[in-house]
């Protein structure tokens, strides 16, 4: 059959006002459930690192450290290479000297801003 809660819904009754509905009971904190009591006493999970795939924890740590050292060495080598390239580029720029600048015939001559503002008005 049709239950009372549904009938209330059809009549557009607000479940927060009707005392026997779960919505009312939750809103007015009428019932302390077992779940809410459990939630307060939950312990936080502690992350435990264990060995796996036939390797113990020490072997895994060694591998991690070796990877990091390899990564550091590779980074240092890359930085050195970059520095060498920069030095070469600077040396070539010095050899070439400053580029000669030619005035562009199509461009209008530069006018100071003070003159421009007077012209526009």
mmCIF file with all atom_site columns, N, CA, C and O in Angstrom, residues 95-116:
data_model
loop_
_atom_site.group_PDB
_atom_site.id
_atom_site.type_symbol
_atom_site.label_atom_id
_atom_site.label_alt_id
_atom_site.label_comp_id
_atom_site.label_asym_id
_atom_site.label_entity_id
_atom_site.label_seq_id
_atom_site.pdbx_PDB_ins_code
_atom_site.Cartn_x
_atom_site.Cartn_y
_atom_site.Cartn_z
_atom_site.occupancy
_atom_site.B_iso_or_equiv
_atom_site.pdbx_formal_charge
_atom_site.auth_seq_id
_atom_site.auth_comp_id
_atom_site.auth_asym_id
_atom_site.auth_atom_id
_atom_site.pdbx_PDB_model_num
ATOM 1  N N  . UNK A 1 95  ? 82.133 36.861 -31.073 1.00 0.00 ? 95  UNK A N  1
ATOM 2  C CA . UNK A 1 95  ? 82.879 36.827 -32.328 1.00 0.00 ? 95  UNK A CA 1
ATOM 3  C C  . UNK A 1 95  ? 82.130 37.607 -33.403 1.00 0.00 ? 95  UNK A C  1
ATOM 4  O O  . UNK A 1 95  ? 82.722 38.375 -34.151 1.00 0.00 ? 95  UNK A O  1
ATOM 5  N N  . UNK A 1 96  ? 80.826 37.391 -33.478 1.00 0.00 ? 96  UNK A N  1
ATOM 6  C CA . UNK A 1 96  ? 80.018 38.024 -34.518 1.00 0.00 ? 96  UNK A CA 1
ATOM 7  C C  . UNK A 1 96  ? 79.915 39.522 -34.302 1.00 0.00 ? 96  UNK A C  1
ATOM 8  O O  . UNK A 1 96  ? 79.848 40.298 -35.256 1.00 0.00 ? 96  UNK A O  1
ATOM 9  N N  . UNK A 1 97  ? 79.900 39.950 -33.039 1.00 0.00 ? 97  UNK A N  1
ATOM 10 C CA . UNK A 1 97  ? 79.772 41.381 -32.750 1.00 0.00 ? 97  UNK A CA 1
ATOM 11 C C  . UNK A 1 97  ? 78.308 41.797 -32.836 1.00 0.00 ? 97  UNK A C  1
ATOM 12 O O  . UNK A 1 97  ? 77.441 41.002 -33.190 1.00 0.00 ? 97  UNK A O  1
ATOM 13 N N  . UNK A 1 98  ? 78.037 43.070 -32.548 1.00 0.00 ? 98  UNK A N  1
ATOM 14 C CA . UNK A 1 98  ? 76.646 43.524 -32.585 1.00 0.00 ? 98  UNK A CA 1
ATOM 15 C C  . UNK A 1 98  ? 76.126 43.561 -34.015 1.00 0.00 ? 98  UNK A C  1
ATOM 16 O O  . UNK A 1 98  ? 76.865 43.873 -34.951 1.00 0.00 ? 98  UNK A O  1
ATOM 17 N N  . UNK A 1 99  ? 74.867 43.239 -34.189 1.00 0.00 ? 99  UNK A N  1
ATOM 18 C CA . UNK A 1 99  ? 74.265 43.234 -35.514 1.00 0.00 ? 99  UNK A CA 1
ATOM 19 C C  . UNK A 1 99  ? 74.043 44.675 -35.965 1.00 0.00 ? 99  UNK A C  1
ATOM 20 O O  . UNK A 1 99  ? 73.555 45.508 -35.192 1.00 0.00 ? 99  UNK A O  1
ATOM 21 N N  . UNK A 1 100 ? 74.370 44.983 -37.218 1.00 0.00 ? 100 UNK A N  1
ATOM 22 C CA . UNK A 1 100 ? 74.123 46.342 -37.703 1.00 0.00 ? 100 UNK A CA 1
ATOM 23 C C  . UNK A 1 100 ? 72.620 46.568 -37.863 1.00 0.00 ? 100 UNK A C  1
ATOM 24 O O  . UNK A 1 100 ? 71.907 45.707 -38.378 1.00 0.00 ? 100 UNK A O  1
ATOM 25 N N  . UNK A 1 101 ? 72.159 47.715 -37.403 1.00 0.00 ? 101 UNK A N  1
ATOM 26 C CA . UNK A 1 101 ? 70.731 48.009 -37.507 1.00 0.00 ? 101 UNK A CA 1
ATOM 27 C C  . UNK A 1 101 ? 70.500 49.014 -38.613 1.00 0.00 ? 101 UNK A C  1
ATOM 28 O O  . UNK A 1 101 ? 71.155 50.066 -38.660 1.00 0.00 ? 101 UNK A O  1
ATOM 29 N N  . UNK A 1 102 ? 69.596 48.669 -39.526 1.00 0.00 ? 102 UNK A N  1
ATOM 30 C CA . UNK A 1 102 ? 69.255 49.560 -40.628 1.00 0.00 ? 102 UNK A CA 1
ATOM 31 C C  . UNK A 1 102 ? 67.886 50.160 -40.342 1.00 0.00 ? 102 UNK A C  1
ATOM 32 O O  . UNK A 1 102 ? 66.961 49.450 -39.919 1.00 0.00 ? 102 UNK A O  1
ATOM 33 N N  . UNK A 1 103 ? 67.704 51.443 -40.573 1.00 0.00 ? 103 UNK A N  1
ATOM 34 C CA . UNK A 1 103 ? 66.373 52.019 -40.382 1.00 0.00 ? 103 UNK A CA 1
ATOM 35 C C  . UNK A 1 103 ? 65.424 51.490 -41.453 1.00 0.00 ? 103 UNK A C  1
ATOM 36 O O  . UNK A 1 103 ? 65.783 51.392 -42.619 1.00 0.00 ? 103 UNK A O  1
ATOM 37 N N  . UNK A 1 104 ? 64.234 51.115 -41.045 1.00 0.00 ? 104 UNK A N  1
ATOM 38 C CA . UNK A 1 104 ? 63.248 50.568 -41.967 1.00 0.00 ? 104 UNK A CA 1
ATOM 39 C C  . UNK A 1 104 ? 62.568 51.726 -42.688 1.00 0.00 ? 104 UNK A C  1
ATOM 40 O O  . UNK A 1 104 ? 62.072 52.659 -42.061 1.00 0.00 ? 104 UNK A O  1
ATOM 41 N N  . UNK A 1 105 ? 62.534 51.670 -44.010 1.00 0.00 ? 105 UNK A N  1
ATOM 42 C CA . UNK A 1 105 ? 61.961 52.765 -44.792 1.00 0.00 ? 105 UNK A CA 1
ATOM 43 C C  . UNK A 1 105 ? 60.445 52.853 -44.628 1.00 0.00 ? 105 UNK A C  1
ATOM 44 O O  . UNK A 1 105 ? 59.859 53.921 -44.729 1.00 0.00 ? 105 UNK A O  1
ATOM 45 N N  . UNK A 1 106 ? 59.796 51.712 -44.364 1.00 0.00 ? 106 UNK A N  1
ATOM 46 C CA . UNK A 1 106 ? 58.337 51.687 -44.267 1.00 0.00 ? 106 UNK A CA 1
ATOM 47 C C  . UNK A 1 106 ? 57.825 52.249 -42.942 1.00 0.00 ? 106 UNK A C  1
ATOM 48 O O  . UNK A 1 106 ? 56.687 52.671 -42.845 1.00 0.00 ? 106 UNK A O  1
ATOM 49 N N  . UNK A 1 107 ? 58.662 52.247 -41.914 1.00 0.00 ? 107 UNK A N  1
ATOM 50 C CA . UNK A 1 107 ? 58.207 52.700 -40.597 1.00 0.00 ? 107 UNK A CA 1
ATOM 51 C C  . UNK A 1 107 ? 58.178 54.214 -40.519 1.00 0.00 ? 107 UNK A C  1
ATOM 52 O O  . UNK A 1 107 ? 59.021 54.901 -41.094 1.00 0.00 ? 107 UNK A O  1
ATOM 53 N N  . UNK A 1 108 ? 57.193 54.724 -39.773 1.00 0.00 ? 108 UNK A N  1
ATOM 54 C CA . UNK A 1 108 ? 57.081 56.161 -39.573 1.00 0.00 ? 108 UNK A CA 1
ATOM 55 C C  . UNK A 1 108 ? 58.164 56.602 -38.594 1.00 0.00 ? 108 UNK A C  1
ATOM 56 O O  . UNK A 1 108 ? 58.565 55.823 -37.718 1.00 0.00 ? 108 UNK A O  1
ATOM 57 N N  . UNK A 1 109 ? 58.619 57.837 -38.668 1.00 0.00 ? 109 UNK A N  1
ATOM 58 C CA . UNK A 1 109 ? 59.641 58.304 -37.724 1.00 0.00 ? 109 UNK A CA 1
ATOM 59 C C  . UNK A 1 109 ? 59.073 58.375 -36.308 1.00 0.00 ? 109 UNK A C  1
ATOM 60 O O  . UNK A 1 109 ? 57.885 58.659 -36.119 1.00 0.00 ? 109 UNK A O  1
ATOM 61 N N  . UNK A 1 110 ? 59.924 58.119 -35.331 1.00 0.00 ? 110 UNK A N  1
ATOM 62 C CA . UNK A 1 110 ? 59.473 58.117 -33.943 1.00 0.00 ? 110 UNK A CA 1
ATOM 63 C C  . UNK A 1 110 ? 59.220 59.544 -33.486 1.00 0.00 ? 110 UNK A C  1
ATOM 64 O O  . UNK A 1 110 ? 60.051 60.434 -33.708 1.00 0.00 ? 110 UNK A O  1
ATOM 65 N N  . UNK A 1 111 ? 58.059 59.726 -32.832 1.00 0.00 ? 111 UNK A N  1
ATOM 66 C CA . UNK A 1 111 ? 57.683 61.052 -32.344 1.00 0.00 ? 111 UNK A CA 1
ATOM 67 C C  . UNK A 1 111 ? 57.551 60.957 -30.834 1.00 0.00 ? 111 UNK A C  1
ATOM 68 O O  . UNK A 1 111 ? 56.944 60.015 -30.324 1.00 0.00 ? 111 UNK A O  1
ATOM 69 N N  . UNK A 1 112 ? 58.092 61.909 -30.068 1.00 0.00 ? 112 UNK A N  1
ATOM 70 C CA . UNK A 1 112 ? 57.952 61.866 -28.614 1.00 0.00 ? 112 UNK A CA 1
ATOM 71 C C  . UNK A 1 112 ? 56.479 61.891 -28.205 1.00 0.00 ? 112 UNK A C  1
ATOM 72 O O  . UNK A 1 112 ? 55.637 62.477 -28.882 1.00 0.00 ? 112 UNK A O  1
ATOM 73 N N  . UNK A 1 113 ? 56.171 61.283 -27.054 1.00 0.00 ? 113 UNK A N  1
ATOM 74 C CA . UNK A 1 113 ? 54.792 61.169 -26.598 1.00 0.00 ? 113 UNK A CA 1
ATOM 75 C C  . UNK A 1 113 ? 54.170 62.541 -26.329 1.00 0.00 ? 113 UNK A C  1
ATOM 76 O O  . UNK A 1 113 ? 52.984 62.735 -26.538 1.00 0.00 ? 113 UNK A O  1
ATOM 77 N N  . UNK A 1 114 ? 54.950 63.485 -25.868 1.00 0.00 ? 114 UNK A N  1
ATOM 78 C CA . UNK A 1 114 ? 54.427 64.813 -25.561 1.00 0.00 ? 114 UNK A CA 1
ATOM 79 C C  . UNK A 1 114 ? 53.833 65.447 -26.824 1.00 0.00 ? 114 UNK A C  1
ATOM 80 O O  . UNK A 1 114 ? 52.753 66.020 -26.791 1.00 0.00 ? 114 UNK A O  1
ATOM 81 N N  . UNK A 1 115 ? 54.524 65.293 -27.944 1.00 0.00 ? 115 UNK A N  1
ATOM 82 C CA . UNK A 1 115 ? 54.016 65.857 -29.202 1.00 0.00 ? 115 UNK A CA 1
ATOM 83 C C  . UNK A 1 115 ? 52.781 65.117 -29.678 1.00 0.00 ? 115 UNK A C  1
ATOM 84 O O  . UNK A 1 115 ? 51.853 65.710 -30.191 1.00 0.00 ? 115 UNK A O  1
ATOM 85 N N  . UNK A 1 116 ? 52.773 63.796 -29.487 1.00 0.00 ? 116 UNK A N  1
ATOM 86 C CA . UNK A 1 116 ? 51.647 62.994 -29.955 1.00 0.00 ? 116 UNK A CA 1
ATOM 87 C C  . UNK A 1 116 ? 50.358 63.393 -29.267 1.00 0.00 ? 116 UNK A C  1
ATOM 88 O O  . UNK A 1 116 ? 49.316 63.515 -29.876 1.00 0.00 ? 116 UNK A O  1
#
